[in-house]
mmCIF file of C-alpha atoms in Angstrom:
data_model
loop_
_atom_site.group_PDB
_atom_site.id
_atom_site.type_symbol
_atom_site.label_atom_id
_atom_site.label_comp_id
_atom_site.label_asym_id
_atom_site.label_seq_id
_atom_site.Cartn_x
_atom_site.Cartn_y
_atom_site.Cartn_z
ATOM 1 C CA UNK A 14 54.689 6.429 -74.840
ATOM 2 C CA UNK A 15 55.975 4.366 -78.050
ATOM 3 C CA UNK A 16 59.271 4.105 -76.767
ATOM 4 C CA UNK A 17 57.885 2.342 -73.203
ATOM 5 C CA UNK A 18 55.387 0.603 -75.282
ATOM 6 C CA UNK A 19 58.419 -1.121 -77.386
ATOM 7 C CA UNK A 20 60.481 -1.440 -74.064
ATOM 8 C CA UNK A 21 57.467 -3.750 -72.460
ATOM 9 C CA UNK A 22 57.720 -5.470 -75.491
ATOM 10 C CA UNK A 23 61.006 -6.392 -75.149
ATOM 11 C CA UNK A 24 61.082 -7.139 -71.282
ATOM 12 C CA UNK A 25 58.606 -9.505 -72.158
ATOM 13 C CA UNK A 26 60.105 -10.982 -74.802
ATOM 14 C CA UNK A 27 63.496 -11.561 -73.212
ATOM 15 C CA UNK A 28 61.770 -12.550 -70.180
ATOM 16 C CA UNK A 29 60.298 -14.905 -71.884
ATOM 17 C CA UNK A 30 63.151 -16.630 -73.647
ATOM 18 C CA UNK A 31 64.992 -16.921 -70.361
ATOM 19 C CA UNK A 32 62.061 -18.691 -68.315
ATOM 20 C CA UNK A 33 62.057 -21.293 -71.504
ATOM 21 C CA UNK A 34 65.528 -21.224 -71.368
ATOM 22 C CA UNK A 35 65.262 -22.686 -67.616
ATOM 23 C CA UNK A 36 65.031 -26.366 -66.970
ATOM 24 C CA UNK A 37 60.883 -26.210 -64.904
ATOM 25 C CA UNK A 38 61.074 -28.860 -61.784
ATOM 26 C CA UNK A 39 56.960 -28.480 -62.063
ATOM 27 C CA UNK A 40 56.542 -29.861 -65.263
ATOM 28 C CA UNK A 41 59.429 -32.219 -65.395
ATOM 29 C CA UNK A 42 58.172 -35.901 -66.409
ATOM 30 C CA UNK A 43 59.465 -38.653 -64.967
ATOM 31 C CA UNK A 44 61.796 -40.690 -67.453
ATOM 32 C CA UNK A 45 59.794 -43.934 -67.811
ATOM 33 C CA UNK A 46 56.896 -41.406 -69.039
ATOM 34 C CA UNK A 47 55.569 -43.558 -72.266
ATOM 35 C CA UNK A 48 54.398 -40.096 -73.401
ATOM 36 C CA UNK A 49 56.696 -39.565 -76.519
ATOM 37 C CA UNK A 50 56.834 -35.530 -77.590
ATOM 38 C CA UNK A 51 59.290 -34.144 -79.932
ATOM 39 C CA UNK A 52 59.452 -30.157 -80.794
ATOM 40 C CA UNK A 53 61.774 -28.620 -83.021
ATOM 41 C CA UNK A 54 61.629 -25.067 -84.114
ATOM 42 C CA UNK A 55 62.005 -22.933 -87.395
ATOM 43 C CA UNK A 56 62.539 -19.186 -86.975
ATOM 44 C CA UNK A 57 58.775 -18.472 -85.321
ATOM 45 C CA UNK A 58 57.900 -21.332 -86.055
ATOM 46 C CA UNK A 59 57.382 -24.557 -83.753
ATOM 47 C CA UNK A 60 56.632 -27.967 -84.947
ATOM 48 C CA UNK A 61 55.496 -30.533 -82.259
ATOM 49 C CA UNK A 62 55.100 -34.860 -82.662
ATOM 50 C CA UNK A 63 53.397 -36.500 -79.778
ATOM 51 C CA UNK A 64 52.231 -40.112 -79.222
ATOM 52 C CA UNK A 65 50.061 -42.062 -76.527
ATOM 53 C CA UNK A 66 48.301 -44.988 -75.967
ATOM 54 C CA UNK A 67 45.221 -45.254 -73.664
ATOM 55 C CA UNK A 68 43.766 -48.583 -72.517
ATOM 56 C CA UNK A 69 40.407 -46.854 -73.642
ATOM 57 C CA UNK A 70 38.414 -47.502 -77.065
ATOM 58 C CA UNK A 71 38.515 -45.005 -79.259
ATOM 59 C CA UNK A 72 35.192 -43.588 -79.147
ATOM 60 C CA UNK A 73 36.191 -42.698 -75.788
ATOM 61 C CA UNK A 74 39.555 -41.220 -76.175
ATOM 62 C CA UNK A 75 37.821 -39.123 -79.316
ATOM 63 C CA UNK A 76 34.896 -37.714 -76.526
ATOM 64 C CA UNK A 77 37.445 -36.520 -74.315
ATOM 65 C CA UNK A 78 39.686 -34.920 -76.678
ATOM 66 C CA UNK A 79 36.278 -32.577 -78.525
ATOM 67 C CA UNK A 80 34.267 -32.302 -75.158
ATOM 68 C CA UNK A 81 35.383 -28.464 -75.852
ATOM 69 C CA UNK A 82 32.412 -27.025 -73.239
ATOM 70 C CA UNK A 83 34.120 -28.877 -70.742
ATOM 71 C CA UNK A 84 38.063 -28.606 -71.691
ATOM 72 C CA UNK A 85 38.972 -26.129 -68.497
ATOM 73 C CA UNK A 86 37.928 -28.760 -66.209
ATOM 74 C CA UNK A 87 40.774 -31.062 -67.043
ATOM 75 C CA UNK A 88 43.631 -28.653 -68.469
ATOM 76 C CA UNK A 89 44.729 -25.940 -65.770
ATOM 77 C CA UNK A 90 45.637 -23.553 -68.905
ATOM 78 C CA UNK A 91 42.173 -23.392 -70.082
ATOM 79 C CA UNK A 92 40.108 -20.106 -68.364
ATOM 80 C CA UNK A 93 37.217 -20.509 -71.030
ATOM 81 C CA UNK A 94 36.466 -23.137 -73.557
ATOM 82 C CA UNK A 95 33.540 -22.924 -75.489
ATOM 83 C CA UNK A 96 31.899 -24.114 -79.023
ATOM 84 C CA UNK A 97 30.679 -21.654 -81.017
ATOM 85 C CA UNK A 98 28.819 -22.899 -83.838
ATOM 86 C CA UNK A 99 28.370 -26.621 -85.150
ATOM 87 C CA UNK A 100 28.335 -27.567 -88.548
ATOM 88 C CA UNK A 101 28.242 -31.368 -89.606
ATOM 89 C CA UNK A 102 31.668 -32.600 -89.942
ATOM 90 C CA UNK A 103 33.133 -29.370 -87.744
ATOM 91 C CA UNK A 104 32.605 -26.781 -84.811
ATOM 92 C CA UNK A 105 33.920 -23.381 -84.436
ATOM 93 C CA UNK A 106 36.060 -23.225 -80.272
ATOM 94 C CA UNK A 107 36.911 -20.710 -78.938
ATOM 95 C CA UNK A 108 39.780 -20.903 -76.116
ATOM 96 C CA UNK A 109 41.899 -18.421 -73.628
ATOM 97 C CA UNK A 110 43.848 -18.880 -71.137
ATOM 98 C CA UNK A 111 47.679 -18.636 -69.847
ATOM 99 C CA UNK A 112 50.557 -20.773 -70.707
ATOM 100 C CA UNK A 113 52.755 -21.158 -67.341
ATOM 101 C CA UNK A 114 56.165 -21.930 -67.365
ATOM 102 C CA UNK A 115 56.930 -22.175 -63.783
ATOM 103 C CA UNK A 116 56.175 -18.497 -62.159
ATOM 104 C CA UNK A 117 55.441 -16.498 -65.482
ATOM 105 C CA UNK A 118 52.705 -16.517 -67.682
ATOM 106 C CA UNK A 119 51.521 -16.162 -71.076
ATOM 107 C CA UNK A 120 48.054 -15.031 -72.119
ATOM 108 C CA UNK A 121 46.737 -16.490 -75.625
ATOM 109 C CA UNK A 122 43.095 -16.567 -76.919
ATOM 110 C CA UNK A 123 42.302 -17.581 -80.107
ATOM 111 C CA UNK A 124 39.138 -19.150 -82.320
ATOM 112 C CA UNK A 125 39.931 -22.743 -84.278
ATOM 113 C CA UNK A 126 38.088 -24.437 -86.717
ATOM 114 C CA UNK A 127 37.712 -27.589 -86.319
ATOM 115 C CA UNK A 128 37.453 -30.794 -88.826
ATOM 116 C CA UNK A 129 35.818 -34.168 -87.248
ATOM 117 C CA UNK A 130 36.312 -37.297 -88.511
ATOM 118 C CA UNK A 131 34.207 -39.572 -85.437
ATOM 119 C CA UNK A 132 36.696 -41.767 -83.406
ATOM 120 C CA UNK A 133 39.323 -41.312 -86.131
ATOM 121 C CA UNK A 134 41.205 -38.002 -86.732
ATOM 122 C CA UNK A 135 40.549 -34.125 -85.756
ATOM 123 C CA UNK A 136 41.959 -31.725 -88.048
ATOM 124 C CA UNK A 137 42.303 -27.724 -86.631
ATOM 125 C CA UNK A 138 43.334 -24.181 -87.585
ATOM 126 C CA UNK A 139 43.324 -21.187 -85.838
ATOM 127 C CA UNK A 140 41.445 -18.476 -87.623
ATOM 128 C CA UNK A 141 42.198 -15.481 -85.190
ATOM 129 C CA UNK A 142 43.377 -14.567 -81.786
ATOM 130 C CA UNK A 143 46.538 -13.755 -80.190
ATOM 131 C CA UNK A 144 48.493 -17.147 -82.089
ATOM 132 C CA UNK A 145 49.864 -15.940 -85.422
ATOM 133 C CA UNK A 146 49.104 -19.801 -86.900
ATOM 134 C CA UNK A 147 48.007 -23.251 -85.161
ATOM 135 C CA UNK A 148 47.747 -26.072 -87.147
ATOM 136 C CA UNK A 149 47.200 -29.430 -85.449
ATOM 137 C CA UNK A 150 46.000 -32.935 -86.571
ATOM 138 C CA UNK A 151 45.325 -35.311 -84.074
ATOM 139 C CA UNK A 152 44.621 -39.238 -85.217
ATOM 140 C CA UNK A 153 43.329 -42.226 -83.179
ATOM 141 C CA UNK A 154 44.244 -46.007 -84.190
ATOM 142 C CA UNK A 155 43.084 -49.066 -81.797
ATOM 143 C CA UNK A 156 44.115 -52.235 -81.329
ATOM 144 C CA UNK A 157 44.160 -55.073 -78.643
ATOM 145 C CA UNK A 158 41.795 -52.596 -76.188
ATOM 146 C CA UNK A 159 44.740 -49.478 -76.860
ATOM 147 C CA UNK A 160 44.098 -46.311 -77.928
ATOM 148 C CA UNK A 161 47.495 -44.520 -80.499
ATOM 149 C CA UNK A 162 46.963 -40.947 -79.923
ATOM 150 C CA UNK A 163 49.294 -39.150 -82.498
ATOM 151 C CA UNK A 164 49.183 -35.536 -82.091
ATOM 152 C CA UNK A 165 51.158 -33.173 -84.815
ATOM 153 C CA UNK A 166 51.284 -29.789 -84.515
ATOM 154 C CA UNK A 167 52.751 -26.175 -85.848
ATOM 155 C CA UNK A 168 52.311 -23.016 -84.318
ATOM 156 C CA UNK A 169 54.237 -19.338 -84.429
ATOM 157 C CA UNK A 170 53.043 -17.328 -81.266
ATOM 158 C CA UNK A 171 54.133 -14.158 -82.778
ATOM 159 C CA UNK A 172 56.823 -14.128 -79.972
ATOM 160 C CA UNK A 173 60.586 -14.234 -81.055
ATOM 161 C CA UNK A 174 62.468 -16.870 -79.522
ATOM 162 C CA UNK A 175 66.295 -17.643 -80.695
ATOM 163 C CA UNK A 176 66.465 -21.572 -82.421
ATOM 164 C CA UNK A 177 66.684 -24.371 -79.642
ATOM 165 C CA UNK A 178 65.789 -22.436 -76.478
ATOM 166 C CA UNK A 179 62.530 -23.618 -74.723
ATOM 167 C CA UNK A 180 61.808 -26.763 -76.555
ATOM 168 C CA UNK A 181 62.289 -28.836 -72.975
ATOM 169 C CA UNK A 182 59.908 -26.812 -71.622
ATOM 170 C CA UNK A 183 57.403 -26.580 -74.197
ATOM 171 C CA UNK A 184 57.541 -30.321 -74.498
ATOM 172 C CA UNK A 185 56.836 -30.941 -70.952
ATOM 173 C CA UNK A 186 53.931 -28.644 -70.778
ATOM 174 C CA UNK A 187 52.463 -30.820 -73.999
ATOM 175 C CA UNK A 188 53.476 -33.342 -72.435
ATOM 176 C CA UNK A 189 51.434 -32.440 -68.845
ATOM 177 C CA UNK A 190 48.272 -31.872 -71.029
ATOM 178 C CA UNK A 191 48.302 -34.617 -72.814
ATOM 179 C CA UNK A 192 48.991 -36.744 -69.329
ATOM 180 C CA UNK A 193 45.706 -34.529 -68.302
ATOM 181 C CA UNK A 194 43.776 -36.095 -71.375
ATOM 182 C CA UNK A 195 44.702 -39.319 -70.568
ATOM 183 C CA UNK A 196 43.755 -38.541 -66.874
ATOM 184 C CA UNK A 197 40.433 -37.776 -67.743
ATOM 185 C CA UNK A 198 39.655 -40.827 -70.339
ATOM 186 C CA UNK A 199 40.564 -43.005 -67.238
ATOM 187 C CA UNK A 200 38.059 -41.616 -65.094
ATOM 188 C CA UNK A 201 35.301 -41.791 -67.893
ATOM 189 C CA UNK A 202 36.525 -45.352 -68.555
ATOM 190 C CA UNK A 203 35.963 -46.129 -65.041
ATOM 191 C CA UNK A 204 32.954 -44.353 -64.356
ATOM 192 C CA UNK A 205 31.399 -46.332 -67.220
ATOM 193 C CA UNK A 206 32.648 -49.173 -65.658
ATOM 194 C CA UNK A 207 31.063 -48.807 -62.187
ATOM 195 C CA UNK A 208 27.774 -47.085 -63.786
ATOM 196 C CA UNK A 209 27.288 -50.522 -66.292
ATOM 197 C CA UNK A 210 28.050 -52.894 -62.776
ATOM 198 C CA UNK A 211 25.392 -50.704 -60.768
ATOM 199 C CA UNK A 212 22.825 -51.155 -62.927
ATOM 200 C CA UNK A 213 20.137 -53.774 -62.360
ATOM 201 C CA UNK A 214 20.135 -57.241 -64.158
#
């Protein structure tokens, strides 16, 4: 039983350097994308630096990225996304879901705590779950009617994955959720928009 045990473990492992490996037509973003994302990695270890810039106020931007109860409507990967507990400057989230990489996925759950500074910067750690460590800060600067999301990020999934494969492919799937984000800001934007020119004098 042990020995099958470690050979699953291994399959999966190797199969899932070799997906990274491969270059994913699905996620590719086109070249012009003004999404910038950079990933490098350190044994286990991956660090990720993303920037955006929405033509949405802050305030906005900051709603969409901590409207946790509603996350898995806008990001495919989510399958549940809920807040567990509020305290004043934080919440406790819990998240699961799959990370695809073309035809092969990868299940991860995990709980993160979660620091709030309004419209300005979200700090997070994971404090247990399937993700060895998660550590993200995310900060929001406007100017001239722009939002400057900068997201920075290190995780180790507890998977072993040789230095340099898979950071392509890990940057477009950032790089897809963060597009998602900014997706979904637009459509608030707008539907504030309409909802303020529908209203009576």
């Amino acid at each position: 039983m042990f020995a099958s045990l470690d050979l699953r473990r291994t399959c999966r492992t190797l199969s899932i350097a070799l997906l990274l490996a491969a270059p994913l037509a699905s996620h590719a973003a086109p070249a012009d994308d003004d999404i910038q994302v950079k990933v490098e990695r350190h044994g286990e270890s991956v660090t990720v630096h993303a920037q955006l810039s929405v033509p949405v106020d802050a305030r906005q931007a900051f709603a969409v990225l901590t409207d946790y109860d509603h996350m898995k409507q806008f990001l495919p990967d989510l399958d549940e996304s809920r807040i567990l507990s509020r305290t004043k400057d934080g919440l406790l989230v819990r998240q699961a879901g799959k990370l695809r990489f073309g035809w092969f996925a990868v299940p991860f759950e995990y709980v993160r705590r979660i620091e709030l500074t309004p419209d300005t910067r979200l700090v997070s750690h994971i404090v247990s779950g399937s993700v060895k460590k998660g550590d993200v800060t995310t900060t929001l600067t406007t100017s001239n009617g722009r939002t400057l999301i900068t997201y920075d990020s290190e995780a180790a999934m507890g998977v072993w994955l040789p230095f340099g494969i898979g950071n392509g492919a890990i940057a477009d799937h950032l790089r897809q959720d963060l597009d998602s984000m900014r997706t979904e800001m637009l459509r608030r934007r707008a539907a504030a928009i309409g909802a303020g020119a529908a209203a009576p004098p």
